[in-house]
């Protein structure tokens, strides 16, 4: 049973039931600043558990979105559900604790996960939480909320300083974050949450997809000269792709562009000349734009298949290249908060989908490691989750000019 149902069925306010818990577990803290009354939770583990227990594979985020919206509302936040792709079952959750909807700092992470669902499990011995989404990305969601709640209850920020944006569809094309551009907000800083091992990420590689389809002419395998094997064309076409990264522009920051030949299919049987063959490739872009990569790849593939051309044929007649049109080049991210280790990562995020405003700061930070995200062994150390709450607080304070270094700078004046 979920918290919101429980509250609704019993008709209790969060304050009532909180007062029945032992003092050391007291999860709620009352805040009243400039007429804003909040009753925020600081129970990180329970919040994270409640989020992770709800299955929310991309496209099926309604239940977790409803739960999250109800939880934030019960804590005193104003909550807006932003419908995505005209589907009322899919919505972003946008919330702010004060009177200001368009706050200077937005903390954002995603509420969808990859399949399959893996149930929540807490191993007390090694203080590790298992389950789908425990790292990617509900660790970030929970840590961001608790960080804001702690700053509010300590009075270190005003409720009007921050808002929270939790989006759907990050794992499959970023529909939620694309839609967030319509919220009409102009934050000075956006803090994105993804598993970064508690480090600040100064940038990530770009990405695009590439599908190569070879077109053959079927026939009896005993008379190969009467046909053209799409499989042979494809093998030739892919040969230069494997090492293409070394020939394309490189970057000191991100290294080389890589091509992952993730899926190859072709032909129907051993004794039939293959009529069609396809390869699906994920490209991680270290330098340049998707257009640069598209040009380089097309040239290499067309050159490689020339031996199959007969008469008036053009390379396009036997090999088709489709780049999907949804790619982006490497994304630079701010990493100027003192006291953090700084890294780059090779995975994609929602960051490119949110239009960057002039002068806007963007940070990427969160608990846990990408190496277990999406795996059957997705897990998060409880200590890392707690550390991320501290980390987010530091970043928020820095963004508001209230960080340790800012205090020091003022004291030095
Ligand atoms: C989590 O869910 C439980 C069970 O519904 C509820 O009692 C508790 O208040 C929730 N806690 C948080 C922090 O969401
Ligand atoms: C918890 O972790 C410990 C130490 O890694 C392990 O020995 C134990 O089997 C785990 N317990 C469960 C219930 O998974
Ligand atoms: Zn993620």
PDB file of N, CA and C and ligand atoms in Angstrom, residues 121 123 125-126, ligand 2:
ATOM      1  N   UNK A 121      14.902  -4.659  -2.680  1.00  0.00           N
ATOM      2  CA  UNK A 121      15.407  -5.523  -1.613  1.00  0.00           C
ATOM      3  C   UNK A 121      16.539  -4.790  -0.894  1.00  0.00           C
ATOM      4  N   UNK A 123      19.553  -5.199   1.697  1.00  0.00           N
ATOM      5  CA  UNK A 123      20.419  -6.099   2.456  1.00  0.00           C
ATOM      6  C   UNK A 123      21.069  -5.302   3.593  1.00  0.00           C
ATOM      7  N   UNK A 125      23.018  -6.337   5.930  1.00  0.00           N
ATOM      8  CA  UNK A 125      24.403  -6.712   6.240  1.00  0.00           C
ATOM      9  C   UNK A 125      25.394  -5.819   5.497  1.00  0.00           C
ATOM     10  N   UNK A 126      25.227  -5.722   4.181  1.00  0.00           N
ATOM     11  CA  UNK A 126      26.183  -4.875   3.463  1.00  0.00           C
ATOM     12  C   UNK A 126      25.577  -3.517   3.071  1.00  0.00           C
TER      13      UNK A 126
HETATM   14  C1  LIG B   2      23.497  -9.776   2.227  1.00  0.00           C
HETATM   15  O1  LIG B   2      24.844  -9.515   1.967  1.00  0.00           O
HETATM   16  C2  LIG B   2      25.731 -10.424   2.600  1.00  0.00           C
HETATM   17  C3  LIG B   2      27.153  -9.908   2.417  1.00  0.00           C
HETATM   18  O2  LIG B   2      27.417  -9.613   1.049  1.00  0.00           O
HETATM   19  C4  LIG B   2      25.489 -11.806   2.018  1.00  0.00           C
HETATM   20  O3  LIG B   2      26.367 -12.752   2.601  1.00  0.00           O
HETATM   21  C5  LIG B   2      24.043 -12.210   2.263  1.00  0.00           C
HETATM   22  O4  LIG B   2      23.760 -13.450   1.651  1.00  0.00           O
HETATM   23  C6  LIG B   2      23.073 -11.143   1.740  1.00  0.00           C
HETATM   24  N1  LIG B   2      21.721 -11.466   2.202  1.00  0.00           N
HETATM   25  C7  LIG B   2      20.671 -11.532   1.385  1.00  0.00           C
HETATM   26  C8  LIG B   2      19.373 -11.861   2.033  1.00  0.00           C
HETATM   27  O5  LIG B   2      20.770 -11.342   0.182  1.00  0.00           O
END
